[in-house]
mmCIF file of C-alpha atoms and ligand atoms in Angstrom:
data_model
loop_
_atom_site.group_PDB
_atom_site.id
_atom_site.type_symbol
_atom_site.label_atom_id
_atom_site.label_comp_id
_atom_site.label_asym_id
_atom_site.label_seq_id
_atom_site.Cartn_x
_atom_site.Cartn_y
_atom_site.Cartn_z
ATOM 1 C CA UNK X 240 15.402 7.050 3.615
ATOM 2 C CA UNK X 241 13.650 6.107 0.855
ATOM 3 C CA UNK X 242 13.472 7.635 -2.963
ATOM 4 C CA UNK X 243 10.111 8.721 -3.359
ATOM 5 C CA UNK X 244 8.134 9.863 -6.430
ATOM 6 C CA UNK X 245 4.817 11.098 -7.543
ATOM 7 C CA UNK X 246 2.313 10.282 -10.063
ATOM 8 C CA UNK X 247 2.011 12.720 -12.552
ATOM 9 C CA UNK X 248 -0.837 11.618 -14.328
ATOM 10 C CA UNK X 249 -4.306 11.112 -10.969
ATOM 11 C CA UNK X 250 -5.805 8.479 -10.571
ATOM 12 C CA UNK X 251 -10.144 8.384 -11.689
ATOM 13 C CA UNK X 252 -10.695 9.374 -7.845
ATOM 14 C CA UNK X 253 -8.528 12.167 -8.339
ATOM 15 C CA UNK X 254 -5.297 11.254 -6.229
ATOM 16 C CA UNK X 255 -1.657 11.331 -7.463
ATOM 17 C CA UNK X 256 -0.515 8.188 -5.573
ATOM 18 C CA UNK X 257 2.733 8.409 -3.956
ATOM 19 C CA UNK X 258 5.646 5.705 -4.413
ATOM 20 C CA UNK X 259 8.783 4.271 -2.929
ATOM 21 C CA UNK X 260 11.242 3.603 -5.705
ATOM 22 C CA UNK X 261 11.219 -0.302 -5.061
ATOM 23 C CA UNK X 262 7.354 -0.352 -5.609
ATOM 24 C CA UNK X 263 5.955 -2.645 -8.354
ATOM 25 C CA UNK X 264 3.726 0.086 -9.398
ATOM 26 C CA UNK X 265 5.638 2.981 -9.958
ATOM 27 C CA UNK X 266 4.299 4.581 -13.389
ATOM 28 C CA UNK X 267 7.153 4.411 -15.790
ATOM 29 C CA UNK X 268 9.805 7.761 -15.906
ATOM 30 C CA UNK X 269 7.579 9.813 -17.713
ATOM 31 C CA UNK X 270 4.608 9.155 -15.629
ATOM 32 C CA UNK X 271 6.205 10.362 -11.690
ATOM 33 C CA UNK X 272 7.843 12.950 -10.649
ATOM 34 C CA UNK X 273 10.617 12.392 -7.908
ATOM 35 C CA UNK X 274 10.465 13.722 -4.716
ATOM 36 C CA UNK X 275 13.393 13.495 -2.975
ATOM 37 C CA UNK X 276 15.320 10.583 -0.515
ATOM 38 C CA UNK X 277 12.359 11.367 2.294
ATOM 39 C CA UNK X 278 12.388 9.633 5.673
ATOM 40 C CA UNK X 279 8.596 8.238 5.751
ATOM 41 C CA UNK X 280 5.472 8.141 3.339
ATOM 42 C CA UNK X 281 3.720 10.845 5.992
ATOM 43 C CA UNK X 282 6.875 13.537 4.628
ATOM 44 C CA UNK X 283 6.388 12.602 1.224
ATOM 45 C CA UNK X 284 3.134 12.714 1.074
ATOM 46 C CA UNK X 285 3.277 16.065 1.990
ATOM 47 C CA UNK X 286 6.066 17.127 -0.131
ATOM 48 C CA UNK X 287 3.746 16.084 -3.039
ATOM 49 C CA UNK X 288 0.908 18.078 -2.114
ATOM 50 C CA UNK X 289 3.461 20.679 -2.673
ATOM 51 C CA UNK X 290 2.451 19.958 -6.575
ATOM 52 C CA UNK X 291 -0.698 18.462 -6.587
ATOM 53 C CA UNK X 292 -3.991 19.398 -4.667
ATOM 54 C CA UNK X 293 -5.352 15.230 -4.452
ATOM 55 C CA UNK X 294 -2.670 13.324 -2.819
ATOM 56 C CA UNK X 295 -2.377 9.764 -1.548
ATOM 57 C CA UNK X 296 -0.059 7.035 -0.164
ATOM 58 C CA UNK X 297 -0.529 4.086 -2.834
ATOM 59 C CA UNK X 298 -2.028 0.763 -1.292
ATOM 60 C CA UNK X 299 1.036 -0.944 -2.119
ATOM 61 C CA UNK X 300 4.020 0.649 -0.983
ATOM 62 C CA UNK X 301 2.657 3.205 0.928
ATOM 63 C CA UNK X 302 0.252 0.857 3.085
ATOM 64 C CA UNK X 303 0.566 3.020 6.251
ATOM 65 C CA UNK X 304 -0.300 6.406 4.226
ATOM 66 C CA UNK X 305 -2.739 5.246 2.099
ATOM 67 C CA UNK X 306 -6.382 6.853 2.601
ATOM 68 C CA UNK X 307 -9.340 4.581 1.263
HETATM 69 ZN ZN1 LIG N 403 3.214 1.968 -4.840
#
């Protein structure tokens, strides 16, 4: 399990990126929403999709869930 967060602000392409708590690209606390302690980035992306229409895994900390 890992702690996952989603960025509240979208990237230029509209993606809301999902990060784990240890990611160096994780924005400041007021720019992220806590998703929970989740088993995989795939599940975290699914959870984030309940709040944001367009989500993607972070290219650094969630490479297996990042769709280029
Ligand atoms: Zn990340």
